[in-house]
Amino acid sequence: MHSDVVAVGDGMMSSLGSLCEIAMETCSSLYLESRLSCAEKG
């Protein structure tokens, strides 16, 4: 029973980690795009 809880916890942590990675990549790409568009306008 305890091992099941640990497995579920590990799965949640790994999925959260991948979600954070995706969010960071999306934010950084959006940031770079906004920087480029601002440079083009400027």
Short mmCIF file of N, CA and C in Angstrom, two decimals:
data_model
loop_
_atom_site.label_atom_id
_atom_site.label_comp_id
_atom_site.label_asym_id
_atom_site.label_seq_id
_atom_site.Cartn_x
_atom_site.Cartn_y
_atom_site.Cartn_z
N MET A 1 0.84 -1.20 0.00
CA MET A 1 0.00 0.00 0.00
C MET A 1 0.87 1.25 0.00
N HIS A 2 1.86 1.27 0.88
CA HIS A 2 2.73 2.45 0.98
C HIS A 2 3.48 2.68 -0.32
N SER A 3 3.92 1.58 -0.95
CA SER A 3 4.68 1.71 -2.21
C SER A 3 3.79 2.32 -3.30
N ASP A 4 2.49 2.01 -3.26
CA ASP A 4 1.57 2.59 -4.25
C ASP A 4 1.53 4.10 -4.10
N VAL A 5 1.45 4.57 -2.86
CA VAL A 5 1.41 6.01 -2.61
C VAL A 5 2.69 6.66 -3.10
N VAL A 6 3.82 6.01 -2.85
CA VAL A 6 5.10 6.57 -3.29
C VAL A 6 5.15 6.62 -4.81
N ALA A 7 4.67 5.56 -5.47
CA ALA A 7 4.68 5.52 -6.94
C ALA A 7 3.82 6.65 -7.50
N VAL A 8 2.64 6.86 -6.91
CA VAL A 8 1.76 7.93 -7.38
C VAL A 8 2.43 9.28 -7.16
N GLY A 9 3.09 9.45 -6.01
CA GLY A 9 3.79 10.70 -5.73
C GLY A 9 4.91 10.94 -6.74
N ASP A 10 5.67 9.89 -7.04
CA ASP A 10 6.75 10.03 -8.02
C ASP A 10 6.19 10.41 -9.39
N GLY A 11 5.09 9.78 -9.78
CA GLY A 11 4.48 10.08 -11.07
C GLY A 11 4.02 11.53 -11.13
N MET A 12 3.41 12.01 -10.04
CA MET A 12 2.95 13.40 -10.01
C MET A 12 4.12 14.35 -10.11
N MET A 13 5.20 14.05 -9.38
CA MET A 13 6.37 14.92 -9.39
C MET A 13 6.99 14.97 -10.78
N SER A 14 7.10 13.82 -11.45
CA SER A 14 7.72 13.79 -12.78
C SER A 14 6.85 14.53 -13.79
N SER A 15 5.52 14.37 -13.70
CA SER A 15 4.64 15.07 -14.63
C SER A 15 4.69 16.57 -14.36
N LEU A 16 4.76 16.95 -13.09
CA LEU A 16 4.88 18.37 -12.75
C LEU A 16 6.19 18.93 -13.29
N GLY A 17 7.26 18.15 -13.18
CA GLY A 17 8.55 18.59 -13.68
C GLY A 17 8.52 18.82 -15.18
N SER A 18 7.90 17.88 -15.92
CA SER A 18 7.83 18.04 -17.38
C SER A 18 6.95 19.23 -17.73
N LEU A 19 5.87 19.44 -16.97
CA LEU A 19 5.01 20.60 -17.22
C LEU A 19 5.79 21.89 -17.01
N CYS A 20 6.61 21.93 -15.94
CA CYS A 20 7.42 23.11 -15.68
C CYS A 20 8.41 23.34 -16.81
N GLU A 21 9.02 22.26 -17.30
CA GLU A 21 9.98 22.39 -18.41
C GLU A 21 9.30 22.97 -19.64
N ILE A 22 8.11 22.46 -19.96
CA ILE A 22 7.36 22.94 -21.13
C ILE A 22 7.02 24.42 -20.94
N ALA A 23 6.58 24.78 -19.73
CA ALA A 23 6.22 26.17 -19.47
C ALA A 23 7.43 27.08 -19.62
N MET A 24 8.58 26.64 -19.10
CA MET A 24 9.79 27.45 -19.21
C MET A 24 10.18 27.63 -20.67
N GLU A 25 10.13 26.55 -21.45
CA GLU A 25 10.49 26.63 -22.88
C GLU A 25 9.54 27.57 -23.61
N THR A 26 8.23 27.47 -23.31
CA THR A 26 7.24 28.33 -23.96
C THR A 26 7.49 29.78 -23.60
N CYS A 27 7.72 30.04 -22.31
CA CYS A 27 7.95 31.42 -21.86
C CYS A 27 9.21 31.99 -22.51
N SER A 28 10.28 31.21 -22.57
CA SER A 28 11.53 31.71 -23.14
C SER A 28 11.37 31.97 -24.63
N SER A 29 10.66 31.10 -25.35
CA SER A 29 10.47 31.31 -26.79
C SER A 29 9.59 32.54 -27.02
N LEU A 30 8.54 32.70 -26.21
CA LEU A 30 7.68 33.88 -26.35
C LEU A 30 8.48 35.14 -26.04
N TYR A 31 9.33 35.07 -25.02
CA TYR A 31 10.16 36.22 -24.64
C TYR A 31 11.09 36.60 -25.78
N LEU A 32 11.73 35.59 -26.38
CA LEU A 32 12.64 35.86 -27.50
C LEU A 32 11.88 36.45 -28.68
N GLU A 33 10.69 35.93 -28.96
CA GLU A 33 9.89 36.44 -30.08
C GLU A 33 9.52 37.90 -29.83
N SER A 34 9.11 38.23 -28.61
CA SER A 34 8.74 39.62 -28.31
C SER A 34 9.95 40.53 -28.42
N ARG A 35 11.11 40.04 -27.98
CA ARG A 35 12.34 40.82 -28.11
C ARG A 35 12.64 41.10 -29.58
N LEU A 36 12.50 40.07 -30.43
CA LEU A 36 12.79 40.22 -31.85
C LEU A 36 11.80 41.19 -32.50
N SER A 37 10.52 41.06 -32.19
CA SER A 37 9.52 41.94 -32.79
C SER A 37 9.75 43.38 -32.34
N CYS A 38 10.13 43.58 -31.09
CA CYS A 38 10.43 44.93 -30.60
C CYS A 38 11.63 45.49 -31.33
N ALA A 39 12.65 44.67 -31.56
CA ALA A 39 13.85 45.13 -32.26
C ALA A 39 13.49 45.51 -33.69
N GLU A 40 12.62 44.73 -34.33
CA GLU A 40 12.22 45.03 -35.71
C GLU A 40 11.46 46.35 -35.76
N LYS A 41 10.57 46.58 -34.80
CA LYS A 41 9.79 47.83 -34.77
C LYS A 41 10.70 49.01 -34.48
N GLY A 42 11.63 48.81 -33.53
CA GLY A 42 12.52 49.89 -33.12
C GLY A 42 13.41 50.34 -34.25
#
